[in-house]
Short mmCIF file of C-alpha atoms and ligand atoms in Angstrom, two decimals:
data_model
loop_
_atom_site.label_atom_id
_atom_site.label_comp_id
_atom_site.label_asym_id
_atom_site.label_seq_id
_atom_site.Cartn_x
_atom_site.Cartn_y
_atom_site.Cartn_z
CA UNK L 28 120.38 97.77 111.00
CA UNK L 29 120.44 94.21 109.71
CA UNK L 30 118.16 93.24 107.04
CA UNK L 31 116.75 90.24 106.01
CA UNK L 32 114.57 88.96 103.10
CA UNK L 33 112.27 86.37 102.49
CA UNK L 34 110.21 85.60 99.36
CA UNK L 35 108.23 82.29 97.82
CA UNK L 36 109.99 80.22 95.70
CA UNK L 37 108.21 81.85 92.31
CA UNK L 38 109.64 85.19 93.66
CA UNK L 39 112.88 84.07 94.69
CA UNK L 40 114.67 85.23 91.46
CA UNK L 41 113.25 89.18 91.96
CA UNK L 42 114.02 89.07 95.80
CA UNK L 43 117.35 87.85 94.93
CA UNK L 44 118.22 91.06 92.81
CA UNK L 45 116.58 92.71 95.49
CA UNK L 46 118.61 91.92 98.47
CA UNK L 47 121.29 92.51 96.28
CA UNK L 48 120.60 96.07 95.49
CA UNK L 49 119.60 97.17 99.55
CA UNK L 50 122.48 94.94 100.63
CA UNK L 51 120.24 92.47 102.37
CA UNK L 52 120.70 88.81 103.58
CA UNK L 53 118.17 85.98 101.85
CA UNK L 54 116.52 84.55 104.25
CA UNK L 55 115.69 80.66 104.09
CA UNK L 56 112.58 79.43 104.21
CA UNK L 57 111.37 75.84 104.22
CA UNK L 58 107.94 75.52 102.92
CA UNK L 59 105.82 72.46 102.21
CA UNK L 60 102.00 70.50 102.70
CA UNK L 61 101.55 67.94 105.08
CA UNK L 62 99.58 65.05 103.34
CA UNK L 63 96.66 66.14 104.21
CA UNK L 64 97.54 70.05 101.92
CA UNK L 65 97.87 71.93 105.37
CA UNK L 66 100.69 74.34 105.03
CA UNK L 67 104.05 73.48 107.02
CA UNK L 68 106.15 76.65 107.45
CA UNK L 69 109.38 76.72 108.94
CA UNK L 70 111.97 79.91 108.96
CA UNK L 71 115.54 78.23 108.56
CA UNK L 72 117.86 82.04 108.64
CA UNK L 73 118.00 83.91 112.07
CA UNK L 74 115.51 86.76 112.25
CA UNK L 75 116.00 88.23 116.43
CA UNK L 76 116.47 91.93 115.81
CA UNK L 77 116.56 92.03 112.46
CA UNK L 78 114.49 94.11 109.86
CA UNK L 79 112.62 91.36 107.63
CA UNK L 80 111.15 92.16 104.66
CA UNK L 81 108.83 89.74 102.76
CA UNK L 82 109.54 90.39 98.80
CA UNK L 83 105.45 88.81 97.77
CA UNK L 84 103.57 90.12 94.93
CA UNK L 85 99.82 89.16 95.91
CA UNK L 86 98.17 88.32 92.77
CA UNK L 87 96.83 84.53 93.17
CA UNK L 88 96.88 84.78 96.62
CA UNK L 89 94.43 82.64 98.22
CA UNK L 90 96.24 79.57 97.83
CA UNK L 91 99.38 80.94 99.58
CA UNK L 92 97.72 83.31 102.32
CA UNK L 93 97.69 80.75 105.23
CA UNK L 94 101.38 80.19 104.50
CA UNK L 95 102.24 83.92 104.78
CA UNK L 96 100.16 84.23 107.53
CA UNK L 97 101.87 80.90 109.37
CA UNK L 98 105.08 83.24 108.22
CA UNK L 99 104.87 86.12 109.55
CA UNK L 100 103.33 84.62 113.21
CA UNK L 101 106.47 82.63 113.09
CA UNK L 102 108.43 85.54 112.51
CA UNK L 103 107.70 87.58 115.17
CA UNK L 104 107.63 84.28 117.42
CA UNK L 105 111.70 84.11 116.26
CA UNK L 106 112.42 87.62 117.66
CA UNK L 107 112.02 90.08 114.10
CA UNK L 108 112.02 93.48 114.94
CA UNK L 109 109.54 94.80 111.62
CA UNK L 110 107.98 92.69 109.48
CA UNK L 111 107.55 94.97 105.98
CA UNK L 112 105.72 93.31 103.37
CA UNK L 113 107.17 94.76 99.78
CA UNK L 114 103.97 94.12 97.55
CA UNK L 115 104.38 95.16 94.02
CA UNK L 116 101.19 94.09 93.17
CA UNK L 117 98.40 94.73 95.62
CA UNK L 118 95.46 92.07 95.44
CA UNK L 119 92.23 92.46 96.61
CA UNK L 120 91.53 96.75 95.68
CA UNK L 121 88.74 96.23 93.00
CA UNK L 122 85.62 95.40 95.24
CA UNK L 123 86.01 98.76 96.53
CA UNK L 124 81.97 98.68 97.01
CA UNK L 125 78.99 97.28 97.95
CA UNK L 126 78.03 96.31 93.94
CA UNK L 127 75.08 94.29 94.36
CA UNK L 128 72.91 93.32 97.41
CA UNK L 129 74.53 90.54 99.72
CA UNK L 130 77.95 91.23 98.58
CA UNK L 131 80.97 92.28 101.18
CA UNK L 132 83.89 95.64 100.58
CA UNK L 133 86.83 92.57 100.42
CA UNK L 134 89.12 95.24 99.91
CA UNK L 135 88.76 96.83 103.40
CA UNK L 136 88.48 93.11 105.08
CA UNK L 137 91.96 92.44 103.58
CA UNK L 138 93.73 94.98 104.54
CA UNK L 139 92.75 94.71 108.31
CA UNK L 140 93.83 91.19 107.92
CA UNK L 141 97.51 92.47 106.55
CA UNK L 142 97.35 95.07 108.84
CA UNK L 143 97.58 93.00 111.44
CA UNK L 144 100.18 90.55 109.89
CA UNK L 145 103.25 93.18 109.02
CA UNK L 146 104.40 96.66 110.18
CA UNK L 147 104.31 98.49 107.08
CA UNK L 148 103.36 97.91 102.90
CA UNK L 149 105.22 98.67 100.31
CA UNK L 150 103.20 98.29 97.27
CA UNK L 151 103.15 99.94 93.44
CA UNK L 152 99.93 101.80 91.84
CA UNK L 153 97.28 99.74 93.73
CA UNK L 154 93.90 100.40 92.17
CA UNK L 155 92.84 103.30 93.78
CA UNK L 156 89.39 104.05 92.52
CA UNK L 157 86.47 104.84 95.18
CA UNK L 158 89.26 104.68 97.66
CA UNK L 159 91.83 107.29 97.72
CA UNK L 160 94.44 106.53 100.08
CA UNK L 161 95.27 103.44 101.41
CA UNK L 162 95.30 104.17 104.48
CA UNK L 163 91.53 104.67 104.58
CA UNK L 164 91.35 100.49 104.43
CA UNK L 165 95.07 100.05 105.94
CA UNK L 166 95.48 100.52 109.91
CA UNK L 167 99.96 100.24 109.05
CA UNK L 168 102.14 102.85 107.50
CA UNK L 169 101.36 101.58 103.64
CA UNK L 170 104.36 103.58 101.23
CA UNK L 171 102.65 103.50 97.41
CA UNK L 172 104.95 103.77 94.73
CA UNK L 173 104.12 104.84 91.07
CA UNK L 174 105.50 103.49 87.41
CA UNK L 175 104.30 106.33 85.51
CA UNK L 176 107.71 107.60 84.88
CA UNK L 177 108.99 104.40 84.18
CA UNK L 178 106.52 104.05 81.60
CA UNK L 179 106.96 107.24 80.22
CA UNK L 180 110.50 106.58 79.87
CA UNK L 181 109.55 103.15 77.95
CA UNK L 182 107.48 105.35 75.81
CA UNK L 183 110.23 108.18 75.03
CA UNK L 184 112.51 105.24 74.00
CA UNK L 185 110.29 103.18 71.74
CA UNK L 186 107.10 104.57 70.61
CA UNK L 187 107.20 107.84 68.04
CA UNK L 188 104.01 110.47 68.22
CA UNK L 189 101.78 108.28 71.10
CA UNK L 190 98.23 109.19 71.57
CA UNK L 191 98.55 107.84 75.66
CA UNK L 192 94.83 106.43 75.67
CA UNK L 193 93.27 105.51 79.35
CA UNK L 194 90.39 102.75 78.88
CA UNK L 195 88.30 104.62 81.64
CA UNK L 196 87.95 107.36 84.12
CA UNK L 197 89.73 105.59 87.25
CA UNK L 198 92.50 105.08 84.83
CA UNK L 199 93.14 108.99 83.89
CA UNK L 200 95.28 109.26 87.44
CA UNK L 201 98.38 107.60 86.08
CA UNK L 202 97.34 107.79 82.89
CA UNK L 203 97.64 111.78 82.57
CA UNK L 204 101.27 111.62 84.08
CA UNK L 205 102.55 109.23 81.89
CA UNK L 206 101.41 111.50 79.14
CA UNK L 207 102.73 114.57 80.73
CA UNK L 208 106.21 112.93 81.36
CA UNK L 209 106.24 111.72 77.80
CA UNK L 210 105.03 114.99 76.33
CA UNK L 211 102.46 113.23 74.20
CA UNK L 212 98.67 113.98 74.15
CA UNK L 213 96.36 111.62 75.87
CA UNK L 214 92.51 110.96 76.09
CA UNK L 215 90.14 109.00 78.59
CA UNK L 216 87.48 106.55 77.21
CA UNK L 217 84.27 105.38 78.70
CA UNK L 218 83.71 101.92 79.95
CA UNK L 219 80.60 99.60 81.19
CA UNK L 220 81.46 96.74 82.90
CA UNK L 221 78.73 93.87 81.59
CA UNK L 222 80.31 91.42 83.16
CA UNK L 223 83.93 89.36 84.54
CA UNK L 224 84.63 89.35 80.90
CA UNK L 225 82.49 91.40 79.20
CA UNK L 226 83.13 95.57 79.05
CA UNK L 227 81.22 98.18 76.57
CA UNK L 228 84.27 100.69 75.83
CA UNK L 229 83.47 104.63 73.85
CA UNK L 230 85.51 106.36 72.44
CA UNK L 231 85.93 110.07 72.23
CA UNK L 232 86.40 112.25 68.85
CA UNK L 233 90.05 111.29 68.29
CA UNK L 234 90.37 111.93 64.29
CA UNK L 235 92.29 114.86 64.91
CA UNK L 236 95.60 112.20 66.28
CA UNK L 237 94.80 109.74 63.53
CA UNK L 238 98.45 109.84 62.69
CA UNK L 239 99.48 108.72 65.90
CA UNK L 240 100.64 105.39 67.60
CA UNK L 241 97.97 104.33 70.48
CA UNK L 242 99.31 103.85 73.19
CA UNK L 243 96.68 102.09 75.93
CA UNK L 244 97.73 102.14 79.36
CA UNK L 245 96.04 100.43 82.24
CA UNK L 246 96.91 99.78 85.75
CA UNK L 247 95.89 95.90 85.41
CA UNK L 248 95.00 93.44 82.53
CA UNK L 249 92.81 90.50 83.35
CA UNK L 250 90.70 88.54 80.93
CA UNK L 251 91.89 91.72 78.82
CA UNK L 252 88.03 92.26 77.84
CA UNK L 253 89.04 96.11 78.45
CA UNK L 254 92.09 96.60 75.77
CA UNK L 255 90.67 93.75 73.53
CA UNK L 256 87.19 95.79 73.33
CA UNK L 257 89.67 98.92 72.64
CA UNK L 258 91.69 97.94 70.44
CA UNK L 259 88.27 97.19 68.40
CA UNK L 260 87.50 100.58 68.54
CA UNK L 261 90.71 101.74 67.54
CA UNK L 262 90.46 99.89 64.09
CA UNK L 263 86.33 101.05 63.63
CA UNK L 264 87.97 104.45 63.26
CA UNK L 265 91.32 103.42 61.22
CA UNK L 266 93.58 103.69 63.93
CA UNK L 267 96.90 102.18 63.88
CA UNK L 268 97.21 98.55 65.85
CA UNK L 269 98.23 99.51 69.87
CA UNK L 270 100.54 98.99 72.07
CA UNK L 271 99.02 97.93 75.08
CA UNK L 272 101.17 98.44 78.45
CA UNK L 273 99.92 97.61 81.58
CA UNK L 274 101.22 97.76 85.52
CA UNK L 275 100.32 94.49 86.74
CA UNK L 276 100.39 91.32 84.52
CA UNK L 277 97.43 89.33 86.20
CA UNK L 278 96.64 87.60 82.61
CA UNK L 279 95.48 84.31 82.96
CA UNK L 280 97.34 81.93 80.35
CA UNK L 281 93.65 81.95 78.22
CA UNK L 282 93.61 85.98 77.95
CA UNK L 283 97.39 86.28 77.48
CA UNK L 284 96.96 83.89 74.47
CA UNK L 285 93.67 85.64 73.13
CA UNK L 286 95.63 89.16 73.39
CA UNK L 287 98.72 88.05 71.29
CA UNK L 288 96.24 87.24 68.77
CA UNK L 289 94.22 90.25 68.73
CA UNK L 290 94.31 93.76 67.15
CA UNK L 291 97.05 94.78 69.61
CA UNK L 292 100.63 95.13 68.60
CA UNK L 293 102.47 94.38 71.48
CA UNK L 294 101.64 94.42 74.77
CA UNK L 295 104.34 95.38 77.44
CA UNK L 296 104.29 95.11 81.37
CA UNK L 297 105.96 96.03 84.28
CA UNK L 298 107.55 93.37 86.42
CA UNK L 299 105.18 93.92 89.56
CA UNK L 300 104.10 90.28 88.48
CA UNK L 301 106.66 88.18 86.93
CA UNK L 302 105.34 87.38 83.93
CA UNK L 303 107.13 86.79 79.91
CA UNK L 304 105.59 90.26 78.66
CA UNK L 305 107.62 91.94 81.30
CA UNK L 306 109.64 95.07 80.07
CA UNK L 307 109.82 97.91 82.54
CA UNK L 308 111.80 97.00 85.73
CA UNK L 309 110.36 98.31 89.09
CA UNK L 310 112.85 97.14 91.36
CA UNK L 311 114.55 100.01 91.70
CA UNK L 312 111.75 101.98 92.44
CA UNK L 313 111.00 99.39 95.51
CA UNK L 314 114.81 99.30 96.71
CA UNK L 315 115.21 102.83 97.25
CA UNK L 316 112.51 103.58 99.05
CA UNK L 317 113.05 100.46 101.30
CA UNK L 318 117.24 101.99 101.66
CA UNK L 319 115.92 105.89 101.94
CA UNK L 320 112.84 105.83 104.34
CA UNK L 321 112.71 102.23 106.30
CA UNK L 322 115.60 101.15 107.13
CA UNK L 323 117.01 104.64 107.52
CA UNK L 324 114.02 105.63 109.68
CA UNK L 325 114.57 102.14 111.73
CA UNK L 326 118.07 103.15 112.20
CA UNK L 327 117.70 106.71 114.11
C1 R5P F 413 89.54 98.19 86.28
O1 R5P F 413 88.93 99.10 86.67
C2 R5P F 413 91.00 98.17 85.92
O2 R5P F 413 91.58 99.42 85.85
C3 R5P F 413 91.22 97.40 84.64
O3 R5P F 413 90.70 98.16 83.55
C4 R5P F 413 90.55 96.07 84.67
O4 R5P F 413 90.86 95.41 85.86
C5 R5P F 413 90.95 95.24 83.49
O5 R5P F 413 90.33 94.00 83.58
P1 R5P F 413 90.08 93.09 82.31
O6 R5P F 413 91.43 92.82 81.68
O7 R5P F 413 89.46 91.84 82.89
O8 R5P F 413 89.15 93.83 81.40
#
């Protein structure tokens, strides 16, 4: 079955490498604003029949969502046969609830508006936290892919005696398999969320691993109020400095600053988000289960 990818031009580089490794075309795409900043979209590669895949990681993605939208309309308008949307990072998955009075679940009215752009979702470790399964929110076939071996392996290779240390209870999902696959001991903190920036972080009895190398893990890092307000913690009790590795690299260029210059020693990231503190490469992860389950599936 033919394939055929398409990406923006600040993913181009990552669906490049992609298409390389599921032996894909690159699709063209020829993307601009009209004076006026409406969204011009126009799909320059030949798409009838073919499998296309949209490589689109969907952190700031208000600004762009017309234009994918515009996309994938003109997609199927050009003949495609299955429009799969390969999300790495999944936007949208923290207002999981009804918070406070007057407020909307924007998770679930995104995903019935991708459901109804694309066949399928490919994404990596969305934040599932009062939901469980995607497909509680998604009406598509949604495939979710974990790092937590590929972190553990990062781990095994560089870090000697981690304490793997989750920031708070949502977070003990991943965070107990990357301890299990690294064979290191892990605990779960407590956190209140005060505010966008603002968390209140406890910490469990940990003297007992005093002589090992924190190791935070979280699925996403924002303003980085959670593993800044951690890492505080960590030195109240003598702990070494940690190293801080999270899934998605949402940081804005403020918080990324403020965490090189805080108690952390390094903070590494998968490439779900391309972003300069990326380490851990999760294309592989994406490629074969795009070679082994869709296109294979598509075929027969
Ligand atoms: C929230 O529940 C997530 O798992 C992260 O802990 C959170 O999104 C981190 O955000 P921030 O960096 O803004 O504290």
């Amino acid at each position: 079955m033919n394939s055929i990818i398409f990406s923006f031009p600040e993913n181009e580089k990552m669906a490049q490498q992609l298409a390389i490794q599921i032996n894909a075309e690159s699709g063209e795409l020829s993307l601009r604003k009209f004076p006026d900043g409406e969204s011009y979209v126009r799909v320059m590669s030949d798409v009838k029949n073919k499998i296309v895949i949209i490589y689109c990681p969907l952190n700031n993605i208000d600004p762009k969502f017309l234009t994918m939208f515009f996309l994938c309309q003109t997609l199927r308008s050009l003949g495609a046969k299955k429009i799969i949307l390969v999300s790495p990072y999944l936007s949208y998955m923290r207002q999981d609830k009804v918070f406070h009075v007057g407020e909307g679940i924007t998770s679930s009215y995104f995903a019935t508006l991708i459901s109804k752009m694309v066949d399928t979702l490919v994404t990596i470790d969305p934040h599932l936290h009062r939901i469980g399964n995607l497909n509680e929110i998604y009406t598509i076939p949604t495939y979710v892919l974990n790092s937590a071996e590929l972190i553990s392996d990062w781990i095994k290779q560089n870090v000697d005696h981690p304490l793997i240390i989750g920031p708070d209870a949502e977070s003990e999902q991943w965070v107990s398999k990357v301890a299990s696959d690294s064979n290191s001991p892990y605990v779960i903190l407590s956190k209140t969320r005060l505010g966008d920036n603002e968390v209140q972080i406890s910490l469990p009895d940990i003297e007992k691993f005093k002589q090992h190398k924190p190791v935070l893990i979280d699925d996403i890092i924002s303003s980085g109020g959670t593993v800044i307000k951690t890492s505080q913690e960590l030195k109240k009790l003598g702990m070494a400095k940690p190293i801080c590795i999270c899934v998605h690299a949402l940081f804005t260029p403020e918080s990324y600053e403020k965490l090189k210059s805080s108690e952390i020693e390094r903070i590494v990231t998968c490439n779900t988000i391309e972003h300069p503190s990326n380490e851990i490469d999760i294309l592989e992860l994406i490629s074969s289960v795009i070679l082994n389950e869709l296109i294979k599936g598509i075929k027969n």
